[in-house]
CSV table of C-alpha atoms in Angstrom, one decimal:
chain,number,residue,atom,x,y,z
A,258,MET,CA,79.0,101.1,77.2
A,259,ALA,CA,82.1,100.6,79.1
A,260,PRO,CA,84.8,98.1,77.8
A,261,MET,CA,84.8,94.7,79.0
A,262,LYS,CA,87.6,94.0,81.4
A,263,LEU,CA,89.9,90.8,81.0
A,264,TYR,CA,91.6,90.2,84.4
A,265,GLY,CA,94.9,88.2,84.5
A,266,PRO,CA,98.6,88.5,83.5
A,267,LYS,CA,99.5,88.9,79.8
A,268,LEU,CA,102.2,86.2,80.0
A,269,SER,CA,99.3,83.4,80.7
A,270,TRP,CA,98.2,81.5,77.7
A,271,ASN,CA,94.9,81.2,79.3
A,272,VAL,CA,94.4,85.0,79.4
A,273,THR,CA,95.8,85.8,76.0
A,274,ARG,CA,93.5,82.9,74.4
A,275,SER,CA,90.8,84.9,75.6
A,276,ALA,CA,92.3,88.4,74.4
A,277,LEU,CA,93.0,87.1,71.0
A,278,VAL,CA,89.2,86.0,70.5
A,279,LEU,CA,88.1,89.5,71.9
A,280,GLU,CA,90.7,91.1,69.5
A,281,GLU,CA,89.5,89.1,66.4
A,282,ALA,CA,85.9,89.7,67.4
A,283,GLY,CA,86.4,93.4,67.6
A,284,ALA,CA,85.3,93.8,71.2
A,285,GLU,CA,86.3,96.7,73.4
A,286,TYR,CA,88.1,95.5,76.2
A,287,GLU,CA,91.1,96.0,78.5
A,288,ILE,CA,93.4,93.7,80.3
A,289,VAL,CA,93.6,94.3,84.1
A,290,PRO,CA,96.7,92.4,85.5
A,291,ILE,CA,96.5,90.2,88.6
A,292,ASN,CA,99.3,90.0,91.1
A,293,PHE,CA,99.9,86.4,91.9
A,294,ALA,CA,103.0,87.3,94.2
A,295,THR,CA,101.0,89.3,96.4
A,296,GLY,CA,98.1,86.8,96.5
A,297,GLU,CA,95.5,89.1,94.6
A,298,HIS,CA,94.2,85.8,92.7
A,299,LYS,CA,92.7,84.8,96.4
A,300,SER,CA,91.5,88.2,97.3
A,301,PRO,CA,87.8,88.8,97.9
A,302,GLU,CA,87.6,91.0,94.9
A,303,HIS,CA,89.0,88.5,92.6
A,304,LEU,CA,87.1,85.4,94.1
A,305,ALA,CA,84.0,87.5,93.1
A,306,ARG,CA,85.2,87.4,89.5
A,307,ASN,CA,86.4,83.7,89.5
A,308,PRO,CA,85.4,81.9,92.6
A,309,PHE,CA,88.3,79.3,92.0
A,310,GLY,CA,90.8,82.2,92.5
A,311,GLN,CA,92.2,81.6,89.0
A,312,VAL,CA,92.7,83.7,85.8
A,313,PRO,CA,91.3,84.8,83.3
A,314,ALA,CA,88.0,86.3,84.5
A,315,LEU,CA,85.9,88.5,82.1
A,316,GLN,CA,83.9,91.3,83.4
A,317,ASP,CA,81.2,92.6,80.9
A,318,GLY,CA,78.8,95.0,82.8
A,319,ASP,CA,77.4,93.0,85.8
A,320,LEU,CA,78.2,89.7,84.2
A,321,TYR,CA,81.4,87.8,85.1
A,322,VAL,CA,82.6,84.9,82.9
A,323,TRP,CA,85.5,82.8,83.9
A,324,GLU,CA,87.4,79.7,82.2
A,325,SER,CA,89.3,80.9,79.1
A,326,ARG,CA,87.4,78.9,76.5
A,327,ALA,CA,84.0,79.9,77.9
A,328,ILE,CA,85.1,83.7,77.6
A,329,CYS,CA,86.1,83.0,74.0
A,330,LYS,CA,82.6,81.6,73.2
A,331,TYR,CA,81.0,84.4,74.9
A,332,ALA,CA,83.0,87.1,73.0
A,333,ALA,CA,82.4,85.2,69.7
A,334,ARG,CA,78.5,84.9,70.3
A,335,LYS,CA,78.5,88.6,71.3
A,336,HIS,CA,80.5,90.1,68.6
A,337,LYS,CA,81.3,87.6,66.0
A,338,PRO,CA,79.1,84.7,65.9
A,339,GLU,CA,80.5,83.4,62.5
A,340,LEU,CA,83.3,82.0,64.6
A,341,LEU,CA,81.1,79.5,65.8
A,342,LYS,CA,79.1,78.7,62.8
A,343,GLU,CA,76.0,78.3,64.8
A,344,GLY,CA,73.6,78.7,62.1
A,345,ASN,CA,75.0,75.6,60.3
A,346,LEU,CA,74.4,72.5,62.0
A,347,GLU,CA,77.0,70.5,60.4
A,348,GLU,CA,79.8,73.4,60.3
A,349,SER,CA,79.1,74.1,64.1
A,350,ALA,CA,79.5,70.5,64.9
A,351,MET,CA,83.0,70.4,63.4
A,352,VAL,CA,83.9,73.7,65.1
A,353,ASP,CA,82.8,71.9,68.6
A,354,VAL,CA,84.7,68.9,67.7
A,355,TRP,CA,88.0,70.6,66.9
A,356,MET,CA,87.6,72.9,70.1
A,357,GLU,CA,87.3,69.7,72.1
A,358,VAL,CA,90.5,68.3,70.5
A,359,GLU,CA,92.3,71.7,71.1
A,360,ALA,CA,91.6,71.4,74.7
A,361,ASN,CA,92.0,67.8,75.4
A,362,GLN,CA,94.6,66.4,72.6
A,363,TYR,CA,96.6,69.4,71.8
A,364,THR,CA,97.0,71.7,74.6
A,365,SER,CA,96.7,69.0,77.2
A,366,VAL,CA,100.2,67.6,75.7
A,367,LEU,CA,101.6,70.9,74.9
A,368,GLU,CA,101.2,72.4,78.5
A,369,PRO,CA,103.5,70.1,80.4
A,370,ILE,CA,106.1,71.1,77.9
A,371,LEU,CA,105.6,74.9,78.1
A,372,LEU,CA,105.6,74.5,82.1
A,373,GLN,CA,109.0,72.6,82.1
A,374,CYS,CA,110.7,74.9,79.6
A,375,LEU,CA,109.0,78.3,80.3
A,376,VAL,CA,107.3,78.6,83.7
A,377,ARG,CA,109.8,76.4,85.8
A,378,PRO,CA,112.7,78.2,84.9
A,379,MET,CA,111.1,81.6,85.6
A,380,PHE,CA,110.6,80.7,89.3
A,381,GLY,CA,114.2,79.2,89.8
A,382,GLY,CA,113.3,75.4,89.0
A,383,SER,CA,115.1,73.1,86.4
A,384,THR,CA,113.5,71.7,83.4
A,385,ASP,CA,112.5,67.8,83.6
A,386,GLN,CA,113.7,66.6,80.2
A,387,LYS,CA,111.9,63.1,80.5
A,388,VAL,CA,108.5,65.0,80.9
A,389,VAL,CA,109.2,67.1,77.8
A,390,GLU,CA,110.3,64.2,75.7
A,391,GLU,CA,107.4,62.1,76.7
A,392,ASN,CA,104.9,64.9,75.9
A,393,LEU,CA,106.9,65.7,72.7
A,394,GLU,CA,106.2,62.3,71.5
A,395,LYS,CA,102.5,62.6,72.2
A,396,LEU,CA,102.3,65.8,70.6
A,397,LYS,CA,103.8,64.4,67.3
A,398,LYS,CA,101.1,61.9,67.2
A,399,VAL,CA,98.3,64.6,67.7
A,400,LEU,CA,100.0,66.7,64.9
A,401,GLU,CA,99.7,63.4,62.5
A,402,VAL,CA,96.0,63.8,62.8
A,403,TYR,CA,96.2,67.6,62.3
A,404,GLU,CA,98.3,67.1,59.4
A,405,ALA,CA,95.8,64.4,57.8
A,406,ARG,CA,92.9,67.0,58.6
A,407,LEU,CA,94.8,69.9,57.0
A,408,THR,CA,95.5,68.1,53.8
A,409,LYS,CA,91.6,68.3,53.1
A,410,TYR,CA,91.0,71.7,54.6
A,411,LYS,CA,92.6,75.2,54.9
A,412,TYR,CA,91.4,75.4,58.6
A,413,LEU,CA,90.5,72.7,61.1
A,414,ALA,CA,86.7,72.9,61.1
A,415,GLY,CA,86.6,73.3,57.3
A,416,ASP,CA,87.6,76.0,54.6
A,417,PHE,CA,86.7,78.8,57.1
A,418,LEU,CA,88.3,80.5,60.2
A,419,SER,CA,86.8,79.5,63.5
A,420,LEU,CA,87.2,79.5,67.2
A,421,ALA,CA,88.7,76.0,67.0
A,422,ASP,CA,91.8,77.5,65.1
A,423,LEU,CA,92.0,80.6,67.2
A,424,ASN,CA,92.0,78.7,70.5
A,425,HIS,CA,95.3,77.2,69.5
A,426,VAL,CA,97.2,80.4,69.2
A,427,SER,CA,98.3,81.5,72.5
A,428,ALA,CA,99.9,78.1,73.6
A,429,THR,CA,101.4,77.5,70.4
A,430,LEU,CA,103.1,81.0,70.5
A,431,CYS,CA,104.6,79.9,73.8
A,432,LEU,CA,105.8,76.6,71.9
A,433,PHE,CA,107.8,78.8,69.8
A,434,ALA,CA,109.7,80.4,72.8
A,435,THR,CA,111.0,77.0,73.7
A,436,PRO,CA,113.7,74.9,72.2
A,437,HIS,CA,111.0,72.6,70.5
A,438,ALA,CA,109.5,74.9,68.0
A,439,SER,CA,110.9,72.8,65.2
A,440,VAL,CA,108.6,69.8,66.0
A,441,LEU,CA,106.1,71.5,63.6
A,442,ASP,CA,108.7,71.2,60.6
A,443,GLY,CA,107.7,67.6,60.0
A,444,TYR,CA,104.1,68.6,59.2
A,445,PRO,CA,104.1,71.0,56.3
A,446,HIS,CA,100.2,71.4,56.3
A,447,VAL,CA,100.2,72.3,60.0
A,448,LYS,CA,102.9,74.8,59.4
A,449,ALA,CA,101.1,76.3,56.5
A,450,TRP,CA,98.1,76.5,58.7
A,451,TRP,CA,100.0,78.2,61.5
A,452,SER,CA,101.6,80.6,59.0
A,453,SER,CA,98.1,81.7,58.0
A,454,LEU,CA,97.0,82.4,61.4
A,455,MET,CA,100.4,84.4,62.2
A,456,GLU,CA,99.4,86.8,59.3
A,457,ARG,CA,96.2,87.8,61.3
A,458,PRO,CA,96.3,91.4,63.0
A,459,SER,CA,95.0,90.0,66.1
A,460,VAL,CA,97.4,87.4,66.4
A,461,GLN,CA,100.1,89.8,66.0
A,462,LYS,CA,98.9,92.0,68.4
A,463,VAL,CA,98.6,89.2,71.2
A,464,ALA,CA,102.0,87.9,70.2
A,465,ALA,CA,103.4,91.4,71.1
A,466,LEU,CA,101.5,91.3,74.4
A,467,MET,CA,103.2,88.0,75.5
A,468,THR,CA,106.8,89.2,75.4
A,469,PRO,CA,108.9,87.4,76.7
A,470,TYR,CA,107.3,84.3,75.3
A,471,ALA,CA,106.4,85.5,71.9
């Protein structure tokens, strides 16, 4: 069977969120760049992959999946279902909870920091420090909850690695490319959790892909 194709630029943390899970799951895939400068993301060919003209999009044979977290779930279900713990109602519920937390609590306050510190300067813009500081304060409150959770368990959903942990990686790698990586220093259990994730070969490979962010 032909390898899956993941469409989008390697510097996108949504694209590399998907790439990480494909790596961790042992799937065969290739990343196919999309050129935003030429409007390729709005071309008929790409709109057939993702009708919103965004990235990433995953092609697996005749199937197209878009939205990074949906791609991650698809890859896990197909190649490494233990990342979702779907055979255990209680454990899978905790995976679901912490996947929602990642999307709606953690990354939602981290993304404005990344946009201000990494993306705007790439396009000649300046960083709005007020936006950065406001969201850093929100992030610290979120990290307090993570710290409490990780004093009890090695990983977010329990004492097992899951998609809930992996979904955090790409955006957190970008945080370490900003001047604000030290925000994790105040949360020793969070930092230990992150260090354990960084030891994984899949994370190291994706970190190398994300140069200059990583």
